């Protein structure tokens, strides 16, 4: 009897010690993670980095970042367009939940050009708002793209500082064609793209990435000196067509102007990491690099990147449109040189950031992002599906190595017949369709481990097909049962004060786009 009691007490003591160790480790993570940096580049493809197989070896800093951190080959955006993916990143929620979508036929207006007056819902809680609970100072540098009216801008949604543009630079523009895009320093407009912040459309020369880099380095220095925890959201747009690079990088790559822009971004990220080391705060800083959607292959070889072995690109829910390059870096915390095959999403960065700072996520809404802490620190694998959405339509789902397409669509015949092709040189009959084709009764199923290019659907007669279909159907039914779509924030009337300033041709096109999203 005495022996059993002693054994029970020893087991209880061991359990308490284990629990104490777990709590101490978690506390140390919270204590150590004083700084967050998210490098969110624009439409860089999975195949643009040397560490993912790009042969030119022109991304040495990102390759080194991967060697010192963790590489994610199975990392996804939440939408193949830039604005919805940014909304998903900062809310941890699918765009269909947070309302950043339209209900027009092809969801082509699921972004915020100057004519659209919608933006991020005031009911959404963004990451920097939550980080304020731990006294974080937050700054966004670069592209916002979640609404350009005053109520949607970053300083109204938790950011303390902002240097950048409410929209992408798009182009080429001039005043006779379209209002130039403003650049803000906090709430004050300091200039416009193509004017004070000049982009030479002919040569592709612009020093804007260098300005963004200096803003970032200065912010890091200021907060580190003041010993204030910070969140830096560094979102350059140099790789969006028309791509640009500063004079020092123009003509230096083997991949045209796009390659020059990638080289400069790689150099900038290298300088950011080196700056953290020089300040002695690298062991307290979690840095994550990824992209908002796949490479825009429709823009041509010198204006777009590489999606590696994957099908199609931006604006499609094939792998080339939604699988992104991703690297996590935190010296002393994330084991160096590791590769995680976790199915991960840009929404996970929201939940992970909250976890490592000890902030609880909101409990009054569904959060789609997972906490990747077990993956980052222990290289664990978490069971989860990846949903591929366009607008409010679930197009496909991935579970494990299998991807199931319920709908397919690349781009319309109207666009295709004018030379715009979202899958150049990659047409797959019955897969890269030019009308939105339904396959809900007999979905297309691919084994991505054996067929990453989504070219050879598994036979519907096979046992493998039936097993996968059965498994995925249960997951999809549960997802749809739990899904309450948010009110679409981009089905909102056009800003006629903007369209009135355009040329007649451009105004008609802009109004057609706007009214098509009603």
Short mmCIF file of C-alpha atoms in Angstrom, two decimals:
data_model
loop_
_atom_site.label_atom_id
_atom_site.label_comp_id
_atom_site.label_asym_id
_atom_site.label_seq_id
_atom_site.Cartn_x
_atom_site.Cartn_y
_atom_site.Cartn_z
CA UNK A 1 0.00 0.00 0.00
CA UNK A 2 2.80 2.38 1.02
CA UNK A 3 4.76 1.51 -2.14
CA UNK A 4 1.76 2.23 -4.41
CA UNK A 5 1.17 5.57 -2.70
CA UNK A 6 4.83 6.51 -3.11
CA UNK A 7 4.74 5.52 -6.79
CA UNK A 8 1.61 7.61 -7.31
CA UNK A 9 3.25 10.62 -5.67
CA UNK A 10 6.35 10.21 -7.84
CA UNK A 11 4.24 10.05 -10.99
CA UNK A 12 2.33 13.14 -9.91
CA UNK A 13 5.61 14.96 -9.24
CA UNK A 14 6.95 14.00 -12.68
CA UNK A 15 3.74 15.22 -14.28
CA UNK A 16 3.99 18.55 -12.46
CA UNK A 17 7.63 18.93 -13.49
CA UNK A 18 6.72 18.21 -17.11
CA UNK A 19 3.90 20.74 -17.01
CA UNK A 20 6.18 23.29 -15.36
CA UNK A 21 8.81 22.75 -18.07
CA UNK A 22 6.23 23.25 -20.81
CA UNK A 23 5.00 26.47 -19.19
CA UNK A 24 8.54 27.76 -18.74
CA UNK A 25 9.35 27.02 -22.38
CA UNK A 26 6.23 28.83 -23.51
CA UNK A 27 7.05 31.76 -21.22
CA UNK A 28 10.59 31.91 -22.58
CA UNK A 29 9.21 32.01 -26.11
CA UNK A 30 6.92 34.90 -25.18
CA UNK A 31 9.79 36.66 -23.41
CA UNK A 32 12.26 36.11 -26.24
CA UNK A 33 10.01 37.03 -29.17
CA UNK A 34 10.09 40.79 -28.88
CA UNK A 35 10.17 41.52 -32.58
CA UNK A 36 8.25 40.35 -35.65
CA UNK A 37 9.10 41.06 -39.26
CA UNK A 38 6.93 39.85 -42.11
CA UNK A 39 8.39 40.26 -45.61
CA UNK A 40 5.34 39.91 -47.84
CA UNK A 41 6.48 40.23 -51.44
CA UNK A 42 4.23 40.61 -54.43
CA UNK A 43 3.46 37.77 -56.87
CA UNK A 44 6.84 36.09 -56.51
CA UNK A 45 6.63 32.51 -57.72
CA UNK A 46 7.57 29.30 -55.92
CA UNK A 47 10.35 28.77 -58.45
CA UNK A 48 11.95 32.22 -58.07
CA UNK A 49 14.37 31.22 -55.30
CA UNK A 50 17.56 29.22 -55.67
CA UNK A 51 16.58 27.11 -52.69
CA UNK A 52 13.49 26.02 -54.66
CA UNK A 53 15.53 25.17 -57.74
CA UNK A 54 15.91 28.45 -59.65
CA UNK A 55 19.23 27.85 -61.47
CA UNK A 56 20.65 31.38 -61.75
CA UNK A 57 21.73 31.52 -58.06
CA UNK A 58 20.62 35.14 -57.85
CA UNK A 59 18.87 34.94 -54.45
CA UNK A 60 21.84 34.24 -52.12
CA UNK A 61 20.34 36.04 -49.12
CA UNK A 62 17.01 34.24 -49.20
CA UNK A 63 18.85 30.97 -49.78
CA UNK A 64 21.00 31.72 -46.72
CA UNK A 65 17.87 32.63 -44.74
CA UNK A 66 16.51 29.17 -45.56
CA UNK A 67 19.81 27.54 -44.56
CA UNK A 68 19.62 29.32 -41.21
CA UNK A 69 15.89 28.71 -40.74
CA UNK A 70 13.01 26.57 -41.96
CA UNK A 71 11.81 26.10 -45.54
CA UNK A 72 8.14 25.44 -46.36
CA UNK A 73 7.62 23.72 -49.76
CA UNK A 74 3.86 23.34 -49.08
CA UNK A 75 2.92 26.91 -48.19
CA UNK A 76 -0.24 28.47 -49.63
CA UNK A 77 -1.90 31.82 -50.01
CA UNK A 78 -5.61 32.09 -49.21
CA UNK A 79 -6.58 33.47 -52.62
CA UNK A 80 -4.80 33.82 -55.99
CA UNK A 81 -5.24 37.62 -55.95
CA UNK A 82 -3.29 40.15 -53.93
CA UNK A 83 -5.95 42.01 -51.92
CA UNK A 84 -7.85 38.99 -50.53
CA UNK A 85 -4.59 37.27 -49.57
CA UNK A 86 -3.54 40.36 -47.60
CA UNK A 87 -6.89 40.46 -45.84
CA UNK A 88 -6.45 36.78 -44.95
CA UNK A 89 -2.92 37.35 -43.66
CA UNK A 90 -3.88 40.15 -41.27
CA UNK A 91 -7.14 38.58 -40.01
CA UNK A 92 -6.24 34.87 -40.01
CA UNK A 93 -9.50 34.23 -41.86
CA UNK A 94 -10.50 33.06 -45.31
CA UNK A 95 -11.60 35.97 -47.54
CA UNK A 96 -15.01 34.33 -47.85
CA UNK A 97 -15.34 34.78 -44.07
CA UNK A 98 -13.88 38.27 -43.73
CA UNK A 99 -15.87 39.57 -46.70
CA UNK A 100 -12.95 40.46 -48.95
CA UNK A 101 -14.50 39.12 -52.14
CA UNK A 102 -17.03 39.95 -54.82
CA UNK A 103 -19.91 37.92 -56.17
CA UNK A 104 -19.43 38.75 -59.83
CA UNK A 105 -18.86 35.86 -62.23
CA UNK A 106 -15.08 35.48 -62.12
CA UNK A 107 -14.15 37.45 -58.97
CA UNK A 108 -11.88 39.61 -61.10
CA UNK A 109 -12.71 42.69 -59.02
CA UNK A 110 -11.58 41.16 -55.73
CA UNK A 111 -9.07 43.94 -55.18
CA UNK A 112 -9.25 47.67 -54.53
CA UNK A 113 -8.33 49.85 -57.52
CA UNK A 114 -9.07 53.54 -57.22
CA UNK A 115 -12.59 53.22 -58.61
CA UNK A 116 -13.76 50.71 -55.95
CA UNK A 117 -14.72 52.34 -52.66
CA UNK A 118 -14.90 49.19 -50.51
CA UNK A 119 -12.24 47.80 -48.22
CA UNK A 120 -11.55 45.73 -45.15
CA UNK A 121 -14.63 45.37 -42.96
CA UNK A 122 -14.65 47.45 -39.76
CA UNK A 123 -15.81 44.30 -37.96
CA UNK A 124 -12.53 42.51 -38.67
CA UNK A 125 -9.76 42.55 -36.06
CA UNK A 126 -6.31 42.85 -37.62
CA UNK A 127 -3.07 41.47 -36.21
CA UNK A 128 -1.53 44.83 -35.13
CA UNK A 129 -4.69 45.67 -33.17
CA UNK A 130 -4.25 42.50 -31.12
CA UNK A 131 -0.50 42.97 -30.66
CA UNK A 132 -1.21 46.27 -28.91
CA UNK A 133 -2.22 44.14 -25.92
CA UNK A 134 1.51 43.47 -25.52
CA UNK A 135 2.48 47.08 -26.31
CA UNK A 136 3.80 46.33 -29.78
CA UNK A 137 4.56 49.23 -32.12
CA UNK A 138 3.46 48.27 -35.64
CA UNK A 139 4.50 49.70 -38.99
CA UNK A 140 3.55 48.84 -42.56
CA UNK A 141 5.95 49.74 -45.35
CA UNK A 142 4.80 49.35 -48.95
CA UNK A 143 1.55 48.11 -50.38
CA UNK A 144 -1.64 48.12 -48.26
CA UNK A 145 -4.35 47.26 -50.84
CA UNK A 146 -7.22 46.80 -48.38
CA UNK A 147 -9.10 49.96 -49.31
CA UNK A 148 -7.99 53.50 -50.13
CA UNK A 149 -10.66 55.57 -48.40
CA UNK A 150 -9.68 57.07 -45.05
CA UNK A 151 -11.69 54.61 -42.94
CA UNK A 152 -9.83 51.66 -44.47
CA UNK A 153 -6.24 52.90 -44.21
CA UNK A 154 -3.65 51.20 -41.95
CA UNK A 155 -3.64 53.74 -39.13
CA UNK A 156 -7.35 53.00 -38.59
CA UNK A 157 -6.64 49.28 -38.23
CA UNK A 158 -3.97 49.02 -35.57
CA UNK A 159 -0.82 50.18 -37.35
CA UNK A 160 1.03 53.02 -35.64
CA UNK A 161 3.11 54.02 -38.66
CA UNK A 162 2.82 53.67 -42.41
CA UNK A 163 4.98 54.50 -45.39
CA UNK A 164 3.67 53.30 -48.73
CA UNK A 165 0.71 53.22 -51.06
CA UNK A 166 -2.94 52.29 -50.48
CA UNK A 167 -2.91 50.45 -53.82
CA UNK A 168 -0.40 48.74 -56.05
CA UNK A 169 1.58 50.94 -58.43
CA UNK A 170 -0.14 49.44 -61.52
CA UNK A 171 0.82 51.08 -64.73
CA UNK A 172 2.06 52.60 -66.83
CA UNK A 173 -0.05 55.63 -65.89
CA UNK A 174 0.11 59.37 -66.24
CA UNK A 175 -2.26 62.17 -65.35
CA UNK A 176 -3.91 62.21 -68.77
CA UNK A 177 -4.88 58.56 -68.46
CA UNK A 178 -5.55 57.94 -64.79
CA UNK A 179 -4.90 59.61 -61.42
CA UNK A 180 -1.47 58.66 -60.17
CA UNK A 181 -1.27 56.46 -57.09
CA UNK A 182 -0.49 58.36 -53.85
CA UNK A 183 2.31 57.47 -51.46
CA UNK A 184 1.66 58.12 -47.77
CA UNK A 185 3.85 58.83 -44.78
CA UNK A 186 1.39 57.98 -42.01
CA UNK A 187 -1.75 60.03 -42.81
CA UNK A 188 0.02 62.61 -44.98
CA UNK A 189 0.35 62.11 -48.72
CA UNK A 190 3.99 62.81 -49.57
CA UNK A 191 3.89 62.21 -53.31
CA UNK A 192 2.65 60.01 -56.12
CA UNK A 193 3.96 57.09 -58.09
CA UNK A 194 5.42 58.16 -61.44
CA UNK A 195 5.89 61.72 -60.10
CA UNK A 196 7.80 62.29 -56.84
CA UNK A 197 8.31 58.52 -56.51
CA UNK A 198 9.23 58.06 -60.13
CA UNK A 199 9.14 54.77 -62.01
CA UNK A 200 10.67 55.02 -65.46
CA UNK A 201 8.35 52.80 -67.47
CA UNK A 202 10.79 52.65 -70.38
CA UNK A 203 13.87 51.55 -68.42
CA UNK A 204 12.22 50.14 -65.28
CA UNK A 205 14.39 52.31 -63.05
CA UNK A 206 13.10 53.35 -59.62
CA UNK A 207 14.70 53.68 -56.22
CA UNK A 208 11.45 52.97 -54.37
CA UNK A 209 12.64 49.62 -52.99
CA UNK A 210 15.67 51.41 -51.53
CA UNK A 211 13.35 53.95 -49.90
CA UNK A 212 11.29 51.11 -48.45
CA UNK A 213 14.46 49.43 -47.20
CA UNK A 214 15.69 52.59 -45.46
CA UNK A 215 12.28 53.08 -43.85
CA UNK A 216 12.45 49.53 -42.53
CA UNK A 217 16.01 49.73 -41.21
CA UNK A 218 15.31 53.06 -39.50
CA UNK A 219 12.17 51.69 -37.84
CA UNK A 220 14.03 48.63 -36.55
CA UNK A 221 16.82 50.80 -35.14
CA UNK A 222 14.41 53.19 -33.43
CA UNK A 223 12.41 50.47 -31.72
CA UNK A 224 15.47 48.43 -30.74
CA UNK A 225 17.13 51.51 -29.21
CA UNK A 226 13.96 52.27 -27.26
CA UNK A 227 13.64 48.57 -26.34
CA UNK A 228 10.07 48.52 -27.60
CA UNK A 229 8.58 45.34 -29.11
CA UNK A 230 7.66 45.87 -32.75
CA UNK A 231 5.86 44.35 -35.71
CA UNK A 232 7.16 45.34 -39.15
CA UNK A 233 5.04 44.46 -42.16
CA UNK A 234 7.40 45.04 -45.10
CA UNK A 235 5.41 44.76 -48.34
CA UNK A 236 7.33 45.98 -51.41
CA UNK A 237 5.69 45.84 -54.82
CA UNK A 238 8.67 45.92 -57.22
CA UNK A 239 7.80 42.51 -58.70
CA UNK A 240 4.34 43.61 -59.87
CA UNK A 241 4.14 44.49 -63.55
CA UNK A 242 5.51 46.92 -64.61
CA UNK A 243 8.41 45.65 -62.51
CA UNK A 244 11.13 48.04 -61.41
CA UNK A 245 14.58 48.06 -59.82
CA UNK A 246 17.12 50.68 -58.82
CA UNK A 247 19.95 51.58 -61.18
CA UNK A 248 22.47 49.39 -59.31
CA UNK A 249 20.45 46.25 -60.12
CA UNK A 250 19.12 47.00 -63.61
CA UNK A 251 20.54 44.61 -66.19
CA UNK A 252 22.40 42.56 -63.59
CA UNK A 253 20.27 39.41 -63.56
CA UNK A 254 19.87 36.63 -66.11
CA UNK A 255 16.07 36.96 -66.03
CA UNK A 256 15.39 40.42 -67.42
CA UNK A 257 13.82 43.25 -65.48
CA UNK A 258 11.86 40.89 -63.23
CA UNK A 259 15.07 39.12 -62.22
CA UNK A 260 16.63 42.51 -61.46
CA UNK A 261 13.74 43.31 -59.11
CA UNK A 262 14.08 39.93 -57.37
CA UNK A 263 17.83 40.49 -56.93
CA UNK A 264 17.15 43.84 -55.26
CA UNK A 265 14.50 42.40 -52.94
CA UNK A 266 16.87 39.56 -52.04
CA UNK A 267 19.59 42.09 -51.25
CA UNK A 268 17.15 44.15 -49.16
CA UNK A 269 16.05 41.18 -47.07
CA UNK A 270 19.70 40.27 -46.58
CA UNK A 271 20.36 43.78 -45.27
CA UNK A 272 17.38 43.54 -42.89
CA UNK A 273 18.65 40.26 -41.43
CA UNK A 274 22.21 41.59 -41.15
CA UNK A 275 20.88 44.69 -39.39
CA UNK A 276 19.14 42.54 -36.79
CA UNK A 277 22.43 40.73 -36.16
CA UNK A 278 24.38 44.00 -35.89
CA UNK A 279 21.90 45.28 -33.29
CA UNK A 280 22.15 42.02 -31.36
CA UNK A 281 18.40 41.35 -31.52
CA UNK A 282 18.37 38.49 -34.03
CA UNK A 283 17.76 35.90 -31.31
CA UNK A 284 14.65 37.84 -30.28
CA UNK A 285 13.20 38.25 -33.77
CA UNK A 286 10.88 36.05 -35.79
CA UNK A 287 11.15 36.84 -39.51
CA UNK A 288 8.92 35.25 -42.13
CA UNK A 289 9.21 35.63 -45.90
CA UNK A 290 6.52 34.72 -48.40
CA UNK A 291 4.43 36.06 -51.31
CA UNK A 292 0.80 37.09 -51.75
CA UNK A 293 0.07 34.90 -54.79
CA UNK A 294 1.82 33.02 -57.55
CA UNK A 295 3.79 34.59 -60.37
CA UNK A 296 1.70 36.47 -62.94
CA UNK A 297 2.83 34.37 -65.89
CA UNK A 298 0.37 36.18 -68.16
CA UNK A 299 2.66 39.24 -67.98
CA UNK A 300 5.43 37.64 -70.05
CA UNK A 301 8.88 36.27 -69.31
CA UNK A 302 10.58 39.57 -68.39
CA UNK A 303 7.68 40.89 -66.27
CA UNK A 304 6.88 37.78 -64.24
CA UNK A 305 8.50 35.02 -62.27
CA UNK A 306 8.57 31.24 -62.19
CA UNK A 307 6.09 28.93 -60.51
CA UNK A 308 8.50 26.03 -60.82
CA UNK A 309 6.82 22.74 -61.77
CA UNK A 310 3.33 23.98 -60.99
CA UNK A 311 0.42 24.69 -63.32
CA UNK A 312 -0.61 28.22 -64.36
CA UNK A 313 -0.20 31.27 -62.14
CA UNK A 314 -1.80 34.27 -60.49
CA UNK A 315 -5.62 34.48 -60.57
CA UNK A 316 -6.01 30.69 -60.88
CA UNK A 317 -6.54 28.07 -58.18
CA UNK A 318 -4.04 25.70 -59.76
CA UNK A 319 -0.84 25.19 -57.78
CA UNK A 320 1.02 27.91 -59.68
CA UNK A 321 -1.50 30.49 -58.51
CA UNK A 322 -1.57 29.61 -54.83
CA UNK A 323 1.56 27.75 -53.71
CA UNK A 324 4.16 30.23 -52.46
CA UNK A 325 7.83 30.33 -51.49
CA UNK A 326 8.07 30.58 -47.69
CA UNK A 327 10.90 30.76 -45.14
CA UNK A 328 10.84 31.19 -41.35
CA UNK A 329 13.92 32.55 -39.54
CA UNK A 330 14.52 32.84 -35.81
CA UNK A 331 18.11 32.02 -34.77
CA UNK A 332 18.30 29.95 -31.63
CA UNK A 333 14.63 29.02 -31.77
CA UNK A 334 13.93 27.57 -35.21
CA UNK A 335 16.40 24.76 -35.99
CA UNK A 336 18.69 25.83 -38.83
CA UNK A 337 18.54 24.10 -42.20
CA UNK A 338 15.21 22.41 -41.61
CA UNK A 339 12.47 21.67 -44.13
CA UNK A 340 8.86 21.29 -43.06
CA UNK A 341 6.38 19.57 -45.35
CA UNK A 342 3.51 20.91 -43.27
CA UNK A 343 0.52 22.10 -45.32
CA UNK A 344 0.66 25.74 -44.23
CA UNK A 345 -1.20 28.92 -45.10
CA UNK A 346 -0.61 32.64 -45.00
CA UNK A 347 -3.45 32.73 -42.43
CA UNK A 348 -1.27 30.71 -40.05
CA UNK A 349 1.06 33.69 -39.64
CA UNK A 350 -1.74 35.51 -37.79
CA UNK A 351 -2.26 32.70 -35.29
CA UNK A 352 1.45 31.97 -34.91
CA UNK A 353 2.29 35.61 -34.21
CA UNK A 354 -0.35 35.71 -31.49
CA UNK A 355 0.87 32.45 -30.00
CA UNK A 356 4.53 33.40 -29.66
CA UNK A 357 3.60 36.73 -28.06
CA UNK A 358 1.12 35.23 -25.63
CA UNK A 359 -1.93 36.99 -27.08
CA UNK A 360 -5.14 35.01 -27.28
CA UNK A 361 -7.01 35.08 -30.62
CA UNK A 362 -10.53 36.54 -30.72
CA UNK A 363 -13.07 34.02 -29.42
CA UNK A 364 -16.10 35.54 -31.14
CA UNK A 365 -15.25 34.39 -34.69
CA UNK A 366 -13.77 31.49 -36.63
CA UNK A 367 -10.01 31.75 -37.11
CA UNK A 368 -8.81 29.64 -40.05
CA UNK A 369 -5.09 30.05 -39.38
CA UNK A 370 -3.25 27.43 -37.34
CA UNK A 371 -0.60 28.10 -34.73
CA UNK A 372 2.60 26.83 -36.39
CA UNK A 373 4.66 26.95 -33.18
CA UNK A 374 4.85 23.13 -32.92
CA UNK A 375 6.03 23.06 -36.53
CA UNK A 376 8.62 25.81 -36.10
CA UNK A 377 10.11 24.61 -32.83
CA UNK A 378 9.63 20.82 -32.96
CA UNK A 379 9.13 20.19 -36.71
CA UNK A 380 5.79 18.55 -35.90
CA UNK A 381 3.13 17.97 -38.55
CA UNK A 382 -0.42 19.20 -38.04
CA UNK A 383 -3.38 17.59 -39.79
CA UNK A 384 -5.28 20.15 -41.84
CA UNK A 385 -6.83 20.73 -45.28
CA UNK A 386 -6.08 23.58 -47.68
CA UNK A 387 -9.09 25.22 -49.33
CA UNK A 388 -8.69 26.95 -52.69
CA UNK A 389 -11.18 29.80 -53.11
CA UNK A 390 -11.95 32.25 -55.88
CA UNK A 391 -14.37 34.85 -54.60
CA UNK A 392 -16.96 32.96 -52.58
CA UNK A 393 -16.58 29.77 -54.66
CA UNK A 394 -14.57 26.88 -53.23
CA UNK A 395 -12.75 25.61 -56.30
CA UNK A 396 -10.59 22.85 -54.81
CA UNK A 397 -9.28 21.30 -51.61
CA UNK A 398 -6.01 19.57 -50.70
CA UNK A 399 -5.64 16.86 -48.07
CA UNK A 400 -2.23 15.26 -47.72
CA UNK A 401 -0.81 14.64 -51.18
CA UNK A 402 -4.19 14.75 -52.90
CA UNK A 403 -5.88 17.73 -54.50
CA UNK A 404 -9.53 17.59 -55.52
CA UNK A 405 -10.92 20.09 -58.05
CA UNK A 406 -14.66 20.78 -57.85
CA UNK A 407 -14.43 23.65 -60.33
CA UNK A 408 -11.80 24.59 -62.92
CA UNK A 409 -11.18 27.85 -64.72
CA UNK A 410 -8.10 29.63 -66.02
CA UNK A 411 -9.27 32.76 -67.80
CA UNK A 412 -12.09 33.67 -70.15
CA UNK A 413 -12.17 33.04 -73.87
CA UNK A 414 -12.51 36.80 -74.37
CA UNK A 415 -9.17 37.40 -72.65
CA UNK A 416 -7.54 34.34 -74.17
CA UNK A 417 -8.49 35.43 -77.69
CA UNK A 418 -6.80 38.79 -77.12
CA UNK A 419 -3.53 37.09 -76.15
CA UNK A 420 -3.96 37.05 -72.36
CA UNK A 421 -3.14 33.56 -71.14
CA UNK A 422 -2.93 32.60 -67.47
CA UNK A 423 -1.34 29.24 -68.37
CA UNK A 424 1.05 29.99 -71.26
CA UNK A 425 2.48 26.79 -72.72
CA UNK A 426 0.71 24.71 -70.08
CA UNK A 427 -2.74 24.04 -71.51
CA UNK A 428 -4.21 20.78 -70.17
CA UNK A 429 -7.40 19.67 -71.97
CA UNK A 430 -10.33 19.45 -69.58
CA UNK A 431 -8.34 21.07 -66.78
CA UNK A 432 -7.24 24.59 -67.79
CA UNK A 433 -10.74 25.49 -68.96
CA UNK A 434 -11.69 28.94 -70.28
CA UNK A 435 -15.15 28.79 -68.79
CA UNK A 436 -15.83 27.98 -65.16
CA UNK A 437 -16.50 24.25 -65.36
CA UNK A 438 -18.24 22.31 -62.61
CA UNK A 439 -16.93 18.91 -61.49
CA UNK A 440 -18.83 18.58 -58.22
CA UNK A 441 -20.43 15.26 -59.17
CA UNK A 442 -17.16 13.75 -60.39
CA UNK A 443 -14.25 15.93 -59.24
CA UNK A 444 -10.80 15.86 -60.78
CA UNK A 445 -8.31 14.33 -58.33
CA UNK A 446 -4.53 14.66 -58.60
CA UNK A 447 -1.70 13.16 -56.54
CA UNK A 448 0.54 16.20 -56.17
CA UNK A 449 3.51 14.15 -54.99
CA UNK A 450 3.52 12.22 -58.26
CA UNK A 451 1.95 14.88 -60.49
CA UNK A 452 2.75 18.40 -59.19
CA UNK A 453 1.80 19.89 -62.56
CA UNK A 454 -1.83 18.67 -62.29
CA UNK A 455 -1.76 17.07 -65.73
CA UNK A 456 -2.93 13.51 -65.10
CA UNK A 457 -6.15 13.08 -63.10
CA UNK A 458 -6.49 9.82 -61.19
CA UNK A 459 -8.87 7.41 -62.93
CA UNK A 460 -12.41 7.61 -61.56
CA UNK A 461 -12.54 3.81 -61.86
CA UNK A 462 -9.71 3.27 -59.39
CA UNK A 463 -10.00 2.33 -55.74
CA UNK A 464 -7.59 5.17 -54.97
CA UNK A 465 -10.04 7.67 -56.48
CA UNK A 466 -12.98 6.32 -54.48
CA UNK A 467 -11.03 6.33 -51.20
CA UNK A 468 -9.80 9.90 -51.65
CA UNK A 469 -13.20 11.13 -52.80
CA UNK A 470 -14.85 9.63 -49.74
CA UNK A 471 -12.33 11.14 -47.36
CA UNK A 472 -12.36 14.60 -48.89
CA UNK A 473 -16.15 14.73 -49.20
CA UNK A 474 -16.48 14.43 -45.42
CA UNK A 475 -14.02 17.29 -44.88
CA UNK A 476 -15.74 19.54 -47.43
CA UNK A 477 -19.21 18.86 -46.05
CA UNK A 478 -18.06 19.80 -42.54
CA UNK A 479 -16.37 22.95 -43.85
CA UNK A 480 -19.47 24.06 -45.74
CA UNK A 481 -21.67 23.28 -42.75
CA UNK A 482 -19.57 25.54 -40.51
CA UNK A 483 -19.05 28.31 -43.07
CA UNK A 484 -20.91 31.60 -42.65
CA UNK A 485 -19.79 33.88 -45.51
CA UNK A 486 -19.03 37.46 -44.60
CA UNK A 487 -20.86 40.31 -46.30
CA UNK A 488 -18.95 41.04 -49.54
CA UNK A 489 -17.12 44.31 -48.98
CA UNK A 490 -16.25 44.93 -52.63
CA UNK A 491 -19.79 44.84 -54.07
CA UNK A 492 -19.91 48.55 -53.38
CA UNK A 493 -20.73 51.49 -55.65
CA UNK A 494 -17.94 53.06 -57.64
CA UNK A 495 -16.21 56.30 -56.74
CA UNK A 496 -17.60 58.46 -59.52
CA UNK A 497 -15.42 61.37 -58.41
CA UNK A 498 -12.47 59.29 -59.54
CA UNK A 499 -13.93 57.98 -62.78
CA UNK A 500 -15.03 61.49 -63.75
CA UNK A 501 -11.35 62.48 -63.99
CA UNK A 502 -10.48 59.74 -66.44
CA UNK A 503 -10.46 59.81 -70.18
CA UNK A 504 -13.77 58.71 -71.71
CA UNK A 505 -12.39 55.30 -72.74
CA UNK A 506 -10.82 54.58 -69.35
CA UNK A 507 -13.85 55.89 -67.46
CA UNK A 508 -16.17 53.58 -69.40
CA UNK A 509 -13.92 50.60 -68.67
CA UNK A 510 -13.66 51.52 -65.00
CA UNK A 511 -17.41 51.92 -64.61
CA UNK A 512 -18.01 48.64 -66.41
CA UNK A 513 -15.65 46.92 -63.96
CA UNK A 514 -17.31 48.56 -60.98
CA UNK A 515 -20.88 47.96 -62.03
CA UNK A 516 -20.01 44.37 -62.90
CA UNK A 517 -19.26 43.78 -59.25
CA UNK A 518 -22.64 45.00 -57.99
#
